[in-house]
């Protein structure tokens, strides 16, 4: 992802640099992992991709203090991503990848 605020999420968190991260975050996710899963066709439904994207931002908010640069970048990038998902109508997917009932009515 090319966005000014993507820098904290481009690669997996380094265990040596942030030793307690994996004690706090049980399901880590980053953009390089997402890219790899995409290229290996591991995402069967769009909802799976969206779930991983949301996990990136949930983990960021859980681990970082709100005043941290990473937390601020995560908040700005999550707002950008939410806007993009809305425009693509991917914000209304159910866990099975189908449009939600609300989105079906709006089509």
GROMACS .gro file of N, CA and C in nm:
model
  321
    1UNK      N    1   0.086  -0.117   0.000
    1UNK     CA    2   0.000   0.000   0.000
    1UNK      C    3   0.089   0.123   0.000
    2UNK      N    4   0.059   0.213  -0.089
    2UNK     CA    5   0.136   0.337  -0.095
    2UNK      C    6   0.052   0.451  -0.038
    3UNK      N    7   0.079   0.485   0.084
    3UNK     CA    8   0.011   0.593   0.154
    3UNK      C    9   0.109   0.642   0.259
    4UNK      N   10   0.111   0.771   0.280
    4UNK     CA   11   0.208   0.828   0.375
    4UNK      C   12   0.198   0.768   0.515
    5UNK      N   13   0.079   0.723   0.553
    5UNK     CA   14   0.058   0.671   0.688
    5UNK      C   15   0.077   0.520   0.698
    6UNK      N   16   0.115   0.455   0.590
    6UNK     CA   17   0.127   0.308   0.590
    6UNK      C   18   0.255   0.256   0.653
    7UNK      N   19   0.352   0.343   0.677
    7UNK     CA   20   0.485   0.300   0.720
    7UNK      C   21   0.489   0.204   0.839
    8UNK      N   22   0.401   0.216   0.942
    8UNK     CA   23   0.415   0.121   1.053
    8UNK      C   24   0.363  -0.019   1.020
    9UNK      N   25   0.293  -0.034   0.908
    9UNK     CA   26   0.220  -0.157   0.880
    9UNK      C   27   0.272  -0.233   0.759
   10UNK      N   28   0.380  -0.183   0.700
   10UNK     CA   29   0.430  -0.242   0.576
   10UNK      C   30   0.486  -0.382   0.596
   11UNK      N   31   0.550  -0.406   0.709
   11UNK     CA   32   0.611  -0.536   0.736
   11UNK      C   33   0.573  -0.584   0.875
   12UNK      N   34   0.600  -0.709   0.899
   12UNK     CA   35   0.574  -0.772   1.028
   12UNK      C   36   0.654  -0.703   1.139
   13UNK      N   37   0.596  -0.694   1.256
   13UNK     CA   38   0.665  -0.635   1.371
   13UNK      C   39   0.783  -0.724   1.409
   14UNK      N   40   0.899  -0.664   1.423
   14UNK     CA   41   1.022  -0.735   1.454
   14UNK      C   42   1.026  -0.772   1.603
   15UNK      N   43   1.036  -0.901   1.631
   15UNK     CA   44   1.038  -0.949   1.770
   15UNK      C   45   1.155  -0.893   1.851
   16UNK      N   46   1.269  -0.874   1.787
   16UNK     CA   47   1.386  -0.822   1.858
   16UNK      C   48   1.369  -0.675   1.893
   17UNK      N   49   1.304  -0.599   1.804
   17UNK     CA   50   1.286  -0.456   1.829
   17UNK      C   51   1.169  -0.427   1.924
   18UNK      N   52   1.068  -0.515   1.920
   18UNK     CA   53   0.948  -0.494   2.003
   18UNK      C   54   0.914  -0.628   2.069
   19UNK      N   55   0.991  -0.666   2.171
   19UNK     CA   56   0.979  -0.801   2.228
   19UNK      C   57   0.844  -0.834   2.293
   20UNK      N   58   0.771  -0.736   2.342
   20UNK     CA   59   0.644  -0.768   2.408
   20UNK      C   60   0.524  -0.767   2.313
   21UNK      N   61   0.545  -0.730   2.188
   21UNK     CA   62   0.433  -0.717   2.094
   21UNK      C   63   0.354  -0.846   2.082
   22UNK      N   64   0.422  -0.957   2.066
   22UNK     CA   65   0.354  -1.086   2.044
   22UNK      C   66   0.297  -1.146   2.172
   23UNK      N   67   0.331  -1.087   2.286
   23UNK     CA   68   0.265  -1.126   2.411
   23UNK      C   69   0.129  -1.057   2.422
   24UNK      N   70   0.119  -0.939   2.364
   24UNK     CA   71  -0.003  -0.860   2.372
   24UNK      C   72  -0.094  -0.887   2.252
   25UNK      N   73  -0.035  -0.895   2.134
   25UNK     CA   74  -0.111  -0.915   2.011
   25UNK      C   75  -0.105  -1.062   1.972
   26UNK      N   76  -0.218  -1.128   1.980
   26UNK     CA   77  -0.223  -1.272   1.955
   26UNK      C   78  -0.242  -1.308   1.808
   27UNK      N   79  -0.297  -1.217   1.728
   27UNK     CA   80  -0.318  -1.241   1.584
   27UNK      C   81  -0.256  -1.126   1.505
   28UNK      N   82  -0.125  -1.123   1.493
   28UNK     CA   83  -0.060  -1.013   1.422
   28UNK      C   84  -0.096  -1.013   1.273
   29UNK      N   85  -0.096  -0.894   1.214
   29UNK     CA   86  -0.122  -0.881   1.070
   29UNK      C   87  -0.051  -0.755   1.021
   30UNK      N   88  -0.003  -0.761   0.899
   30UNK     CA   89   0.066  -0.648   0.836
   30UNK      C   90   0.042  -0.655   0.687
   31UNK      N   91   0.078  -0.549   0.616
   31UNK     CA   92   0.050  -0.542   0.473
   31UNK      C   93   0.132  -0.639   0.390
   32UNK      N   94   0.254  -0.671   0.432
   32UNK     CA   95   0.332  -0.767   0.354
   32UNK      C   96   0.270  -0.907   0.365
   33UNK      N   97   0.218  -0.941   0.481
   33UNK     CA   98   0.149  -1.069   0.497
   33UNK      C   99   0.022  -1.071   0.412
   34UNK      N  100  -0.051  -0.960   0.413
   34UNK     CA  101  -0.172  -0.951   0.332
   34UNK      C  102  -0.139  -0.964   0.183
   35UNK      N  103  -0.033  -0.898   0.140
   35UNK     CA  104   0.008  -0.906   0.000
   35UNK      C  105   0.042  -1.050  -0.037
   36UNK      N  106   0.115  -1.118   0.050
   36UNK     CA  107   0.152  -1.257   0.026
   36UNK      C  108   0.028  -1.345   0.018
   37UNK      N  109  -0.065  -1.327   0.109
   37UNK     CA  110  -0.189  -1.405   0.107
   37UNK      C  111  -0.269  -1.379  -0.021
   38UNK      N  112  -0.269  -1.254  -0.066
   38UNK     CA  113  -0.339  -1.219  -0.189
   38UNK      C  114  -0.276  -1.289  -0.310
   39UNK      N  115  -0.143  -1.281  -0.320
   39UNK     CA  116  -0.074  -1.342  -0.435
   39UNK      C  117  -0.083  -1.494  -0.434
   40UNK      N  118  -0.099  -1.552  -0.316
   40UNK     CA  119  -0.115  -1.698  -0.307
   40UNK      C  120  -0.261  -1.740  -0.317
   41UNK      N  121  -0.350  -1.644  -0.343
   41UNK     CA  122  -0.495  -1.668  -0.354
   41UNK      C  123  -0.553  -1.730  -0.227
   42UNK      N  124  -0.502  -1.687  -0.113
   42UNK     CA  125  -0.553  -1.736   0.015
   42UNK      C  126  -0.680  -1.664   0.058
   43UNK      N  127  -0.708  -1.549  -0.002
   43UNK     CA  128  -0.833  -1.480   0.025
   43UNK      C  129  -0.938  -1.533  -0.072
   44UNK      N  130  -1.032  -1.609  -0.020
   44UNK     CA  131  -1.138  -1.665  -0.103
   44UNK      C  132  -1.250  -1.563  -0.122
   45UNK      N  133  -1.274  -1.483  -0.019
   45UNK     CA  134  -1.380  -1.382  -0.023
   45UNK      C  135  -1.322  -1.246   0.013
   46UNK      N  136  -1.382  -1.143  -0.040
   46UNK     CA  137  -1.338  -1.006  -0.009
   46UNK      C  138  -1.346  -0.979   0.140
   47UNK      N  139  -1.444  -1.037   0.207
   47UNK     CA  140  -1.460  -1.015   0.351
   47UNK      C  141  -1.338  -1.062   0.429
   48UNK      N  142  -1.268  -1.163   0.381
   48UNK     CA  143  -1.148  -1.212   0.449
   48UNK      C  144  -1.036  -1.108   0.441
   49UNK      N  145  -1.023  -1.046   0.326
   49UNK     CA  146  -0.925  -0.939   0.308
   49UNK      C  147  -0.958  -0.820   0.398
   50UNK      N  148  -1.085  -0.782   0.398
   50UNK     CA  149  -1.129  -0.669   0.481
   50UNK      C  150  -1.106  -0.700   0.628
   51UNK      N  151  -1.132  -0.821   0.670
   51UNK     CA  152  -1.111  -0.861   0.810
   51UNK      C  153  -0.963  -0.848   0.848
   52UNK      N  154  -0.872  -0.889   0.761
   52UNK     CA  155  -0.729  -0.874   0.789
   52UNK      C  156  -0.689  -0.727   0.794
   53UNK      N  157  -0.744  -0.648   0.704
   53UNK     CA  158  -0.716  -0.504   0.705
   53UNK      C  159  -0.760  -0.442   0.836
   54UNK      N  160  -0.880  -0.476   0.880
   54UNK     CA  161  -0.929  -0.424   1.007
   54UNK      C  162  -0.846  -0.473   1.125
   55UNK      N  163  -0.794  -0.595   1.114
   55UNK     CA  164  -0.709  -0.650   1.219
   55UNK      C  165  -0.580  -0.569   1.234
   56UNK      N  166  -0.525  -0.521   1.124
   56UNK     CA  167  -0.405  -0.436   1.129
   56UNK      C  168  -0.433  -0.316   1.220
   57UNK      N  169  -0.548  -0.252   1.198
   57UNK     CA  170  -0.579  -0.130   1.273
   57UNK      C  171  -0.623  -0.160   1.417
   58UNK      N  172  -0.690  -0.270   1.438
   58UNK     CA  173  -0.729  -0.310   1.574
   58UNK      C  174  -0.604  -0.339   1.657
   59UNK      N  175  -0.510  -0.413   1.598
   59UNK     CA  176  -0.385  -0.444   1.668
   59UNK      C  177  -0.309  -0.316   1.700
   60UNK      N  178  -0.305  -0.224   1.605
   60UNK     CA  179  -0.235  -0.098   1.626
   60UNK      C  180  -0.293  -0.023   1.745
   61UNK      N  181  -0.424  -0.012   1.749
   61UNK     CA  182  -0.491   0.060   1.858
   61UNK      C  183  -0.473  -0.012   1.991
   62UNK      N  184  -0.471  -0.145   1.988
   62UNK     CA  185  -0.455  -0.222   2.111
   62UNK      C  186  -0.314  -0.208   2.168
   63UNK      N  187  -0.214  -0.210   2.083
   63UNK     CA  188  -0.077  -0.210   2.133
   63UNK      C  189  -0.022  -0.072   2.166
   64UNK      N  190  -0.053   0.026   2.084
   64UNK     CA  191   0.009   0.158   2.097
   64UNK      C  192  -0.070   0.254   2.182
   65UNK      N  193   0.001   0.340   2.252
   65UNK     CA  194  -0.063   0.450   2.323
   65UNK      C  195  -0.122   0.546   2.220
   66UNK      N  196  -0.236   0.609   2.248
   66UNK     CA  197  -0.299   0.700   2.151
   66UNK      C  198  -0.207   0.813   2.103
   67UNK      N  199  -0.112   0.852   2.186
   67UNK     CA  200  -0.022   0.962   2.148
   67UNK      C  201   0.095   0.916   2.061
   68UNK      N  202   0.114   0.785   2.044
   68UNK     CA  203   0.226   0.732   1.966
   68UNK      C  204   0.206   0.763   1.818
   69UNK      N  205   0.317   0.784   1.750
   69UNK     CA  206   0.313   0.813   1.606
   69UNK      C  207   0.245   0.700   1.530
   70UNK      N  208   0.271   0.576   1.572
   70UNK     CA  209   0.210   0.460   1.506
   70UNK      C  210   0.058   0.461   1.522
   71UNK      N  211   0.011   0.494   1.641
   71UNK     CA  212  -0.133   0.499   1.665
   71UNK      C  213  -0.199   0.608   1.583
   72UNK      N  214  -0.135   0.723   1.574
   72UNK     CA  215  -0.190   0.833   1.494
   72UNK      C  216  -0.193   0.796   1.346
   73UNK      N  217  -0.085   0.733   1.298
   73UNK     CA  218  -0.082   0.689   1.158
   73UNK      C  219  -0.190   0.585   1.133
   74UNK      N  220  -0.208   0.493   1.228
   74UNK     CA  221  -0.311   0.390   1.214
   74UNK      C  222  -0.450   0.448   1.207
   75UNK      N  223  -0.477   0.546   1.289
   75UNK     CA  224  -0.610   0.609   1.289
   75UNK      C  225  -0.635   0.680   1.157
   76UNK      N  226  -0.538   0.756   1.110
   76UNK     CA  227  -0.555   0.827   0.982
   76UNK      C  228  -0.570   0.728   0.866
   77UNK      N  229  -0.489   0.624   0.866
   77UNK     CA  230  -0.496   0.527   0.757
   77UNK      C  231  -0.625   0.446   0.764
   78UNK      N  232  -0.671   0.413   0.883
   78UNK     CA  233  -0.797   0.338   0.894
   78UNK      C  234  -0.914   0.421   0.843
   79UNK      N  235  -0.912   0.550   0.869
   79UNK     CA  236  -1.017   0.638   0.815
   79UNK      C  237  -1.013   0.640   0.663
   80UNK      N  238  -0.893   0.648   0.608
   80UNK     CA  239  -0.876   0.645   0.462
   80UNK      C  240  -0.928   0.512   0.407
   81UNK      N  241  -0.889   0.402   0.470
   81UNK     CA  242  -0.930   0.269   0.424
   81UNK      C  243  -1.081   0.252   0.433
   82UNK      N  244  -1.142   0.299   0.541
   82UNK     CA  245  -1.287   0.290   0.555
   82UNK      C  246  -1.358   0.364   0.442
   83UNK      N  247  -1.306   0.481   0.407
   83UNK     CA  248  -1.364   0.558   0.296
   83UNK      C  249  -1.353   0.480   0.166
   84UNK      N  250  -1.236   0.421   0.142
   84UNK     CA  251  -1.217   0.343   0.020
   84UNK      C  252  -1.309   0.221   0.018
   85UNK      N  253  -1.324   0.155   0.130
   85UNK     CA  254  -1.412   0.038   0.138
   85UNK      C  255  -1.558   0.077   0.114
   86UNK      N  256  -1.598   0.192   0.167
   86UNK     CA  257  -1.734   0.240   0.142
   86UNK      C  258  -1.757   0.265  -0.006
   87UNK      N  259  -1.660   0.330  -0.070
   87UNK     CA  260  -1.673   0.360  -0.212
   87UNK      C  261  -1.681   0.233  -0.296
   88UNK      N  262  -1.613   0.128  -0.252
   88UNK     CA  263  -1.616   0.000  -0.322
   88UNK      C  264  -1.730  -0.090  -0.274
   89UNK      N  265  -1.804  -0.041  -0.176
   89UNK     CA  266  -1.914  -0.115  -0.114
   89UNK      C  267  -1.866  -0.244  -0.046
   90UNK      N  268  -1.745  -0.243   0.000
   90UNK     CA  269  -1.690  -0.358   0.072
   90UNK      C  270  -1.706  -0.343   0.222
   91UNK      N  271  -1.757  -0.231   0.266
   91UNK     CA  272  -1.777  -0.209   0.409
   91UNK      C  273  -1.903  -0.279   0.458
   92UNK      N  274  -1.982  -0.333   0.368
   92UNK     CA  275  -2.110  -0.391   0.405
   92UNK      C  276  -2.113  -0.543   0.387
   93UNK      N  277  -1.998  -0.605   0.379
   93UNK     CA  278  -1.991  -0.749   0.359
   93UNK      C  279  -2.014  -0.823   0.489
   94UNK      N  280  -2.085  -0.932   0.479
   94UNK     CA  281  -2.102  -1.025   0.591
   94UNK      C  282  -1.976  -1.111   0.598
   95UNK      N  283  -1.963  -1.190   0.702
   95UNK     CA  284  -1.844  -1.275   0.717
   95UNK      C  285  -1.833  -1.380   0.607
   96UNK      N  286  -1.944  -1.413   0.540
   96UNK     CA  287  -1.937  -1.509   0.431
   96UNK      C  288  -1.905  -1.445   0.297
   97UNK      N  289  -1.883  -1.311   0.297
   97UNK     CA  290  -1.848  -1.242   0.176
   97UNK      C  291  -1.965  -1.189   0.097
   98UNK      N  292  -2.087  -1.219   0.141
   98UNK     CA  293  -2.206  -1.170   0.072
   98UNK      C  294  -2.242  -1.031   0.121
   99UNK      N  295  -2.309  -0.953   0.038
   99UNK     CA  296  -2.353  -0.821   0.083
   99UNK      C  297  -2.448  -0.837   0.202
  100UNK      N  298  -2.441  -0.745   0.296
  100UNK     CA  299  -2.532  -0.750   0.409
  100UNK      C  300  -2.673  -0.718   0.361
  101UNK      N  301  -2.773  -0.751   0.445
  101UNK     CA  302  -2.912  -0.723   0.408
  101UNK      C  303  -2.931  -0.575   0.383
  102UNK      N  304  -2.864  -0.492   0.461
  102UNK     CA  305  -2.875  -0.348   0.442
  102UNK      C  306  -2.826  -0.307   0.304
  103UNK      N  307  -2.714  -0.363   0.261
  103UNK     CA  308  -2.660  -0.325   0.132
  103UNK      C  309  -2.744  -0.381   0.018
  104UNK      N  310  -2.807  -0.498   0.041
  104UNK     CA  311  -2.892  -0.555  -0.064
  104UNK      C  312  -3.010  -0.462  -0.091
  105UNK      N  313  -3.063  -0.403   0.014
  105UNK     CA  314  -3.177  -0.312  -0.004
  105UNK      C  315  -3.135  -0.185  -0.075
  106UNK      N  316  -3.011  -0.144  -0.059
  106UNK     CA  317  -2.967  -0.019  -0.118
  106UNK      C  318  -2.921  -0.035  -0.263
  107UNK      N  319  -2.914  -0.157  -0.310
  107UNK     CA  320  -2.869  -0.179  -0.448
  107UNK      C  321  -2.976  -0.146  -0.549
   0.00000   0.00000   0.00000
